[in-house]
XYZ file of C-alpha atoms in Angstrom:
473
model
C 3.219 128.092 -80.352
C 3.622 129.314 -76.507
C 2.036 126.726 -73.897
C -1.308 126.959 -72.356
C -2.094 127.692 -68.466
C -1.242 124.204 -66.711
C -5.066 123.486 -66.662
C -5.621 123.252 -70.320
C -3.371 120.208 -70.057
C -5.852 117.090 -69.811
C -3.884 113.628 -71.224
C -0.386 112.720 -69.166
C 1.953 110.935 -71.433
C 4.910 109.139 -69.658
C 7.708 107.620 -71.782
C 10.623 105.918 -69.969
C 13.572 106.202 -72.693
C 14.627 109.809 -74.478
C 13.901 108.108 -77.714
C 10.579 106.954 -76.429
C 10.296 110.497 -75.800
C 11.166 112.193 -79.346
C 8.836 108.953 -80.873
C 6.028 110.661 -79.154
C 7.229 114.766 -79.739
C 7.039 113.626 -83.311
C 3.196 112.818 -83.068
C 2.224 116.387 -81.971
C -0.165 118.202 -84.100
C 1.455 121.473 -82.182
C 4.226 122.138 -80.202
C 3.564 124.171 -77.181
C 7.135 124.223 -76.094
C 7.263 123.831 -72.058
C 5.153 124.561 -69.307
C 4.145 128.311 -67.877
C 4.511 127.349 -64.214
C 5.606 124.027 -62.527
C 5.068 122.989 -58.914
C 7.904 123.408 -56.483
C 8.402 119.685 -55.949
C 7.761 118.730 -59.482
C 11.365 117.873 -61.036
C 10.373 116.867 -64.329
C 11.398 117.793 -67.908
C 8.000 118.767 -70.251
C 7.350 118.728 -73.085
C 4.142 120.039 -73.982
C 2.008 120.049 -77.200
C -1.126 118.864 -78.580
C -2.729 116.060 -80.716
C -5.710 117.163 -82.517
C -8.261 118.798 -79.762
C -6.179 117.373 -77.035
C -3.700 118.517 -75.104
C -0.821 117.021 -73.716
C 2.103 116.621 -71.597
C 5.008 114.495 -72.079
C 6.898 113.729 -69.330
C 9.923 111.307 -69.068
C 11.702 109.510 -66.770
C 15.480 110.501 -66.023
C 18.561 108.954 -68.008
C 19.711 105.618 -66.643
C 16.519 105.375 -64.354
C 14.055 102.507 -64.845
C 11.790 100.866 -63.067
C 8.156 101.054 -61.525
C 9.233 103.403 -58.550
C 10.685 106.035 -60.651
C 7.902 105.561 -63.421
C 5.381 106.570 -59.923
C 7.506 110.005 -58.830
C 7.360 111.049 -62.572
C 3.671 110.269 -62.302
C 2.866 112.110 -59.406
C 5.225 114.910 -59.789
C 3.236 115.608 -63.001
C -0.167 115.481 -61.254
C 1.246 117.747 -58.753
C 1.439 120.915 -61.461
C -1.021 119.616 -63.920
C -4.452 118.834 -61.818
C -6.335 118.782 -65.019
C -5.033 115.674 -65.838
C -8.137 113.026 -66.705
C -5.867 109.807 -67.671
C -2.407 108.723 -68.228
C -0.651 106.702 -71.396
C 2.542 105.330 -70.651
C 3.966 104.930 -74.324
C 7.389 103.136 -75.665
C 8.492 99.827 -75.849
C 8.764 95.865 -74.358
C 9.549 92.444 -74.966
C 6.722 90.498 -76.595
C 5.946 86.929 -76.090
C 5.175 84.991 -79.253
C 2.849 82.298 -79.335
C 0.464 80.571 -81.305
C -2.482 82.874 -80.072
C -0.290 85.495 -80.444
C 1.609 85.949 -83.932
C 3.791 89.127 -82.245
C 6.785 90.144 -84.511
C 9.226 93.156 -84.136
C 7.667 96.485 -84.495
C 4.113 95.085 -84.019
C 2.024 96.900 -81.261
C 0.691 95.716 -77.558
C -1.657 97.511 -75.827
C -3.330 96.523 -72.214
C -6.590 95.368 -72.329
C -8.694 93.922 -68.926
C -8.844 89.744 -69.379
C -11.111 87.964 -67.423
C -9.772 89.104 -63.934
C -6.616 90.847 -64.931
C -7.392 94.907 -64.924
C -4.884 95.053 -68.283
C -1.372 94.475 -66.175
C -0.007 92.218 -63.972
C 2.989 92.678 -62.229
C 5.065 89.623 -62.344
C 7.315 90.049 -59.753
C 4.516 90.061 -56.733
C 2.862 86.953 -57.561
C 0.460 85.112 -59.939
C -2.627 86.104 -58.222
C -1.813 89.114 -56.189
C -0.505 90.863 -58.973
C -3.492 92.269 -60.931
C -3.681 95.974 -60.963
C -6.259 98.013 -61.896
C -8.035 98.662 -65.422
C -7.577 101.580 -67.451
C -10.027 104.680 -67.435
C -13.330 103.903 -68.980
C -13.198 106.328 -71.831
C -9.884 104.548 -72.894
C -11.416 101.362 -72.710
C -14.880 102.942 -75.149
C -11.823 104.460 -77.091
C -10.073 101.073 -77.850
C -13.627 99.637 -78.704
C -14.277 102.005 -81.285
C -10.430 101.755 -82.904
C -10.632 97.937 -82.703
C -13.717 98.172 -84.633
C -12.478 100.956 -87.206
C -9.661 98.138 -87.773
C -12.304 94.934 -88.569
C -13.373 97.273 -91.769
C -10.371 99.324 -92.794
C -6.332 98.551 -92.227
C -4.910 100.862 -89.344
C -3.275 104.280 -90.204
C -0.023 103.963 -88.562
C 2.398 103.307 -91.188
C 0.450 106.685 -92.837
C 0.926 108.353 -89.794
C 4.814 107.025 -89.623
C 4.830 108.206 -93.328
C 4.027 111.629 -92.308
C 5.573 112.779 -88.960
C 8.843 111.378 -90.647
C 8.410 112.996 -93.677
C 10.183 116.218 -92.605
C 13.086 114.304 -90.257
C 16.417 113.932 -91.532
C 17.379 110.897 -93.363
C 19.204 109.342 -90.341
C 15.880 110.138 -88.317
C 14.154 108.213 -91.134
C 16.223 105.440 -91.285
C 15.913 104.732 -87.131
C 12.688 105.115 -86.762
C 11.476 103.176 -89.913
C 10.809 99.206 -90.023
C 14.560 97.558 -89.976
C 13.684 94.511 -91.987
C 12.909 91.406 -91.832
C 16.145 89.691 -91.952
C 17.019 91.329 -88.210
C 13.463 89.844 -87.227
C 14.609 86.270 -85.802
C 12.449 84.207 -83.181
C 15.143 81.344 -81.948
C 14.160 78.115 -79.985
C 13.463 78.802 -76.397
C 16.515 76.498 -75.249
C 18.769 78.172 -77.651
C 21.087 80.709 -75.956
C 22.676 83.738 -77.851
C 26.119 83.317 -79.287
C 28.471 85.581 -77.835
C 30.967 86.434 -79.905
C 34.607 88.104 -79.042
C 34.354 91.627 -77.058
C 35.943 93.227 -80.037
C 33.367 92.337 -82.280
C 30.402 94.056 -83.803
C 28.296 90.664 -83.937
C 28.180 91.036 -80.097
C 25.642 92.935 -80.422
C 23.573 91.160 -83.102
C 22.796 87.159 -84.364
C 25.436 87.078 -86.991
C 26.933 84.139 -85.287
C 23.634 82.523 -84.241
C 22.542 79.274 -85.664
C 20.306 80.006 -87.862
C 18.600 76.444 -87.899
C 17.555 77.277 -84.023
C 15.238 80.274 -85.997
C 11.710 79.196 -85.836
C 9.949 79.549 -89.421
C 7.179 81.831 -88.973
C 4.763 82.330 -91.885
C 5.794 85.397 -94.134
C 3.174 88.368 -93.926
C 1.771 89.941 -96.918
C 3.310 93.619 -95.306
C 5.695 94.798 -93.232
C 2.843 97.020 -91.697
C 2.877 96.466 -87.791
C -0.038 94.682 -86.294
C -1.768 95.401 -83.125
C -2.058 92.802 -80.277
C -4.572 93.295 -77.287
C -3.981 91.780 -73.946
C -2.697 91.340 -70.580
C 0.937 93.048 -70.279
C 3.588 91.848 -67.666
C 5.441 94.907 -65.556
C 8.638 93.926 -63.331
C 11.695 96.244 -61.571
C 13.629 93.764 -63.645
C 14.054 93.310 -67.709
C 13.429 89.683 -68.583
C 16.184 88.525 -71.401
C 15.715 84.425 -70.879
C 13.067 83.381 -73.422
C 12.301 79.947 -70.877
C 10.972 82.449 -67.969
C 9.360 84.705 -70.538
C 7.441 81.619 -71.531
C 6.469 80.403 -68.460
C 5.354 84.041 -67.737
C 3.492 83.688 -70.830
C 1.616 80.303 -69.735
C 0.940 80.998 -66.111
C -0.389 84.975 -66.140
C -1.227 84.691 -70.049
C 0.396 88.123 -70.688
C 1.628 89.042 -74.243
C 4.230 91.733 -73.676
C 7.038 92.644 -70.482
C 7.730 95.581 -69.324
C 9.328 97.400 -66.286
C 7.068 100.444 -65.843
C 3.420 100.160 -65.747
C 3.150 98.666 -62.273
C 4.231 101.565 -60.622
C 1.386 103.717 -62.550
C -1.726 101.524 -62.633
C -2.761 102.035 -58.861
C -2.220 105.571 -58.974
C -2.200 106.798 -62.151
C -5.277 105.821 -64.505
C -3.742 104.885 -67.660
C -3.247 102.768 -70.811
C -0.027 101.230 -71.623
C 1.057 100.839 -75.093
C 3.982 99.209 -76.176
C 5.868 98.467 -79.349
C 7.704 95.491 -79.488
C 11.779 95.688 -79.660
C 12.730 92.307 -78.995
C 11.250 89.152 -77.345
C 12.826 89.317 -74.285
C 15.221 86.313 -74.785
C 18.971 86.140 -74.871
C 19.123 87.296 -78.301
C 17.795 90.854 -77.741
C 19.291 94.020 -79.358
C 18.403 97.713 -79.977
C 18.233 97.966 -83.274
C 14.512 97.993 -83.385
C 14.012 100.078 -80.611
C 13.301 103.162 -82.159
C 10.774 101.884 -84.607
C 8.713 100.029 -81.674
C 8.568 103.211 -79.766
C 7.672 105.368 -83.180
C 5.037 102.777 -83.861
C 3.600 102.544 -80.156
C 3.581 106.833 -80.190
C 1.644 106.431 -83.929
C -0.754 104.184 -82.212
C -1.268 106.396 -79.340
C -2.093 109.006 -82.167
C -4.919 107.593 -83.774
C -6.272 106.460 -80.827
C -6.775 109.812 -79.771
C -8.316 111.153 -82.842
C -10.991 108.366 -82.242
C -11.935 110.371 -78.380
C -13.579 113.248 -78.487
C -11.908 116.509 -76.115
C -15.740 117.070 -75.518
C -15.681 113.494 -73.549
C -12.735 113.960 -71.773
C -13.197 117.350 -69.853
C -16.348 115.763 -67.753
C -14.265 112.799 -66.964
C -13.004 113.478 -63.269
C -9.392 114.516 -62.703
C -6.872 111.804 -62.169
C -6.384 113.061 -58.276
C -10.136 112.778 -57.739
C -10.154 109.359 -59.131
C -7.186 108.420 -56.627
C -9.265 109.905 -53.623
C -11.880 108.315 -54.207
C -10.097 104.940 -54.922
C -8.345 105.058 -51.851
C -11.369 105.310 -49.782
C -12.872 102.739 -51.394
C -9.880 100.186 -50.928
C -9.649 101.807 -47.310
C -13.371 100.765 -46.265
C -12.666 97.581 -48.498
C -9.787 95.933 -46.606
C -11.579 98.014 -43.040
C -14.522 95.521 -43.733
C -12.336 92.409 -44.760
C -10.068 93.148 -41.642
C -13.491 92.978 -39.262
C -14.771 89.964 -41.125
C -11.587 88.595 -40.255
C -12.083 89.389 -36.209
C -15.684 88.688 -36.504
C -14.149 84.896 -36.733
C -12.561 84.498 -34.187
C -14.072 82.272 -30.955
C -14.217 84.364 -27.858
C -14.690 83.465 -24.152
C -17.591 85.800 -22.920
C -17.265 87.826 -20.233
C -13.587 86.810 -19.594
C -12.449 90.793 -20.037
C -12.073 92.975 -17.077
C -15.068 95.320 -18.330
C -17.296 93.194 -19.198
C -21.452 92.656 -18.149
C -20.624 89.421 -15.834
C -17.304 91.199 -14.254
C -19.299 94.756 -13.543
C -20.569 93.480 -10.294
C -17.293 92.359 -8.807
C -15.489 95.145 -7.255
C -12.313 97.193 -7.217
C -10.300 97.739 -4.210
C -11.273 100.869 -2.159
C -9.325 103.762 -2.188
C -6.393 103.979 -0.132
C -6.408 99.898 0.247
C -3.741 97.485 -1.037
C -1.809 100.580 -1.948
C 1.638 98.799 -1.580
C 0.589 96.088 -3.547
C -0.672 98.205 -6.474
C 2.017 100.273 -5.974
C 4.678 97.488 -6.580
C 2.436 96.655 -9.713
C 2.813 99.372 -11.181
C 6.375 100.138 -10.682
C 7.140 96.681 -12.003
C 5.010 97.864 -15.014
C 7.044 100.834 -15.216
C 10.271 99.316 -15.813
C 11.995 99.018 -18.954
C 11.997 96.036 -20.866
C 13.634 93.113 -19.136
C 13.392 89.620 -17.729
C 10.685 89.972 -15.587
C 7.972 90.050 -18.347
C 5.123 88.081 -16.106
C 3.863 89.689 -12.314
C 2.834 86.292 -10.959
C 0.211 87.583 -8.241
C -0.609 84.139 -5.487
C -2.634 83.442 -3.056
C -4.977 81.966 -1.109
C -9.034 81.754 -2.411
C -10.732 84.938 -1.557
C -7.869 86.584 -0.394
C -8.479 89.318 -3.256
C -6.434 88.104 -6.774
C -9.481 89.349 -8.945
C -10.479 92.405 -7.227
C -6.259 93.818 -7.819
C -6.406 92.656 -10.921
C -9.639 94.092 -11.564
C -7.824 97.647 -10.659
C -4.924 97.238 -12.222
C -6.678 96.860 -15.512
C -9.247 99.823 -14.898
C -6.197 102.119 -14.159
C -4.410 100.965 -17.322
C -7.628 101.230 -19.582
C -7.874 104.966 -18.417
C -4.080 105.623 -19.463
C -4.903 103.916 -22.382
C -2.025 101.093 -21.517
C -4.009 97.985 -21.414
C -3.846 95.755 -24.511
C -6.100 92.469 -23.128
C -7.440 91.077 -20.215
C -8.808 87.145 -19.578
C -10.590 86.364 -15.845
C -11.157 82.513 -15.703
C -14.130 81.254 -13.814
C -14.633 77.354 -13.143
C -18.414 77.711 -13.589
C -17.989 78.849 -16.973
C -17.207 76.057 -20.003
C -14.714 78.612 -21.774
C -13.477 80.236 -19.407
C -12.425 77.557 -17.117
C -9.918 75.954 -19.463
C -7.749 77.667 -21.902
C -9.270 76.626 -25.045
C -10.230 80.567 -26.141
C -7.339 82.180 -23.918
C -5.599 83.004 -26.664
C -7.954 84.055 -29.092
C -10.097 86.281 -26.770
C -6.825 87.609 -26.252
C -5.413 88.057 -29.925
C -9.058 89.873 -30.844
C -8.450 92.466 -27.741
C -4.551 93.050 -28.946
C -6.005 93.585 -32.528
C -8.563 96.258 -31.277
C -6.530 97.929 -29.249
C -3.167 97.683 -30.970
C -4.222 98.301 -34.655
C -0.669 97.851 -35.896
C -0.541 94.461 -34.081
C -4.113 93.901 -35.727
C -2.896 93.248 -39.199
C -0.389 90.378 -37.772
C -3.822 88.610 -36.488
C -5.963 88.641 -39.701
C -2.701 87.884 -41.971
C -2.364 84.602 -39.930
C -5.735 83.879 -40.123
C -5.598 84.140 -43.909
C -2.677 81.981 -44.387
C -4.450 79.703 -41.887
C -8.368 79.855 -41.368
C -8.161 76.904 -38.640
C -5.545 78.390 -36.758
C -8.329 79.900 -34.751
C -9.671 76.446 -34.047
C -6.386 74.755 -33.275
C -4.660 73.656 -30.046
C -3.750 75.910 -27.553
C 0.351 74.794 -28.067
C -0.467 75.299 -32.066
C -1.834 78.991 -31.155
């Protein structure tokens, strides 16, 4: 069947591996073969097809590429010639992280789910609790409701789905993409480090030479059917293969699966990630069930979308929409934390040049002190050097404030000054330097935006910095 116009195409589905890619070809209902017209920018491969009422694009990411970045520029290359888009599903496979809560075996399914304040995935390379990123779409979220409750009454359909698609594939298709048994399905003792055998030999790549009294003895399951885990999902640039930081990744951020993708989508790219499980991310990790854990992730992704109706997902607002508005709304978020953050800060009144209690003082007449200002300004002029302070003496009342006074108006009109501070001995803050510097930190943040950022960071690290010493300022 010949593809659609680019905006019949609602569902994005990103796969990071080729055979992550066939795993979820193999799904289709249709095959719509590859896209009509594509964006001049857009350097992605399609595949494009459709799963019951829905259809869909299938993008993935190039050979030998991983990582979050790349797993972005596929994303928004694909939103750049299909605008139609409503949500994303980025489909294939991870590590998973066993654990009493968690019975996760080979093959089994993970798919992110919002926990108490993580949105579904955490990225575990930026920090416990800077990390969170944000939830999937809403209709995914109703979706995985309805599935998880079609499961409490009735088993799930992917092996009958598996049954199926592979039906028609050859027998070595069969064989790679079917359950690989559960003799190669061996959880070992966090301390206990894969044997590596000689570089000639074919255990290298497998446990043969493993001991198997470091296995840990998992209760047998009645099936070999995979079973579907819900959680929070870890995303890195890096692969984790040492099972003592996979558990402590497990403990401290309670995620259930790793991967090295989804953090570069969440932000920008509204999506679910769904991942079967090849290995758990230790030392003993192998391919041999990667094919399977992407087939069974893509078969979940299947009957997920037969539970969504294409009549819900057409009033849902377009991915770039969603962004735009998300943007602004971080945008005025961190514009109000950033002035909440100034608002703090202790200020010496009517120490600036401009202000109320300074208006009355004047400014030298034109065509007086012109040398003087001259110099000033020359000396301003200059390139950066030594002479970074223009110490201006002299007797009381001889005319100090009134110069400066100028010198600052002139500067405000170029738009050159970044802070002012006139002391006054009849004034309690402005007669010792006590709010010096942060009257002038607040007028370098206002005027300097750039510079602004520096301010409120070091106020976050350190709320009393603002009520410190002048040496600690």
């Amino acid at each position: 069947m010949s593809s659609r116009p680019n905006r019949d195409y609602t569902i994005g589905w990103i796969c990071a591996l080729p055979l992550e890619m066939a795993a979820a070809r193999m799904m289709l209902d249709e095959d719509h073969g590859i896209p009509q017209e594509q964006h001049g920018s857009d350097h992605n491969i399609y595949h494009l097809g459709s799963i019951g009422k829905h259809n869909i694009v299938i993008a993935c990411l190039p050979a030998g590429v991983y990582g979050t970045t790349p797993a972005a520029t596929v994303a928004a290359q694909m939103l750049s010639s299909f605008e139609s888009i409503r949500f994303g599903l980025l489909v294939g496979i991870g590590g998973g992280i066993p654990s009493r809560k968690h019975d996760i075996r080979l093959g089994d399914i993970v798919v992110s789910q919002p926990v108490d304040s993580h949105g579904g995935v955490v990225q575990y390379d930026r920090g416990r609790s800077t990390g969170s990123l944000n939830k999937p779409p809403l209709i995914l979220l109703n979706a995985l409701s309805s599935l998880q409750s079609d499961h409490e009454l009735h088993e799930n359909r992917i092996p009958e789905i598996l049954s199926t698609k592979l039906a028609s594939r050859s027998k070595r298709v069969q064989r790679a993409y079917s359950h690989q048994g559960i003799l190669n399905d061996n959880l070992y003792l966090t301390a206990y480090e894969h044997h590596v055998a000689e570089a000639n030999s074919t255990s290298i790549r497998t446990c043969e030479l493993c001991d198997a009294t470091q296995r840990i003895t998992r209760l047998d399951r009645s099936t070999v059917n995979p079973v579907i885990h819900y959680g929070v999902i870890g995303s890195g640039n890096k692969a984790i293969n040492d099972s003592s930081i996979r558990d402590s990744l497990g403990e401290e951020l309670g995620v259930i699966c790793l991967e090295i993708e989804a953090a570069g989508l969440m932000d920008n790219f509204p999506c679910l990630v769904i991942k079967g499980i090849c290995d758990y991310a230790d030392s003993h990790r192998h391919k041999i069930w990667q094919r399977y854990a992407a087939a069974t992730a893509a078969a979940y992704t299947k009957e997920l979308l037969d539970v969504i109706p294409a009549k819900d997902v057409a009033p849902t607002a377009p991915v770039s929409t969603i962004i735009g508005i998300l943007n602004q709304v971080q945008n005025n978020s961190e514009r109000a934390e950033y002035e909440r953050l100034l608002d703090k800060i202790p200020l010496a009144e009517g120490a600036t040049f401009d202000s109320n209690t300074q208006s009355y003082h004047s400014k030298c007449l034109r065509g007086t002190r012109v040398e003087l200002i001259d110099e000033i300004h020359n000396w301003l002029n200059k390139d950066t050097g030594s002479e970074v302070i223009f110490w201006l003496n002299g007797m009381a009342g001889t005319g100090k404030s009134t110069i400066a006074r100028t010198i600052a108006e002139s500067l405000t009109d170029d738009y050159q000054l970044g802070a002012s501070f006139f002391f006054n001995r009849n004034e309690e803050y402005r007669s010792n330097p006590r709010r010096v510097f942060t009257t002038i930190a607040f007028q370098l943040a206002r005027s300097i935006p750039n510079l602004g950022g520096f301010v409120t960071k070091a106020i976050q690290a350190d709320p009393m910095i603002i009520m410190s010493t002048s040496t600690q300022k």
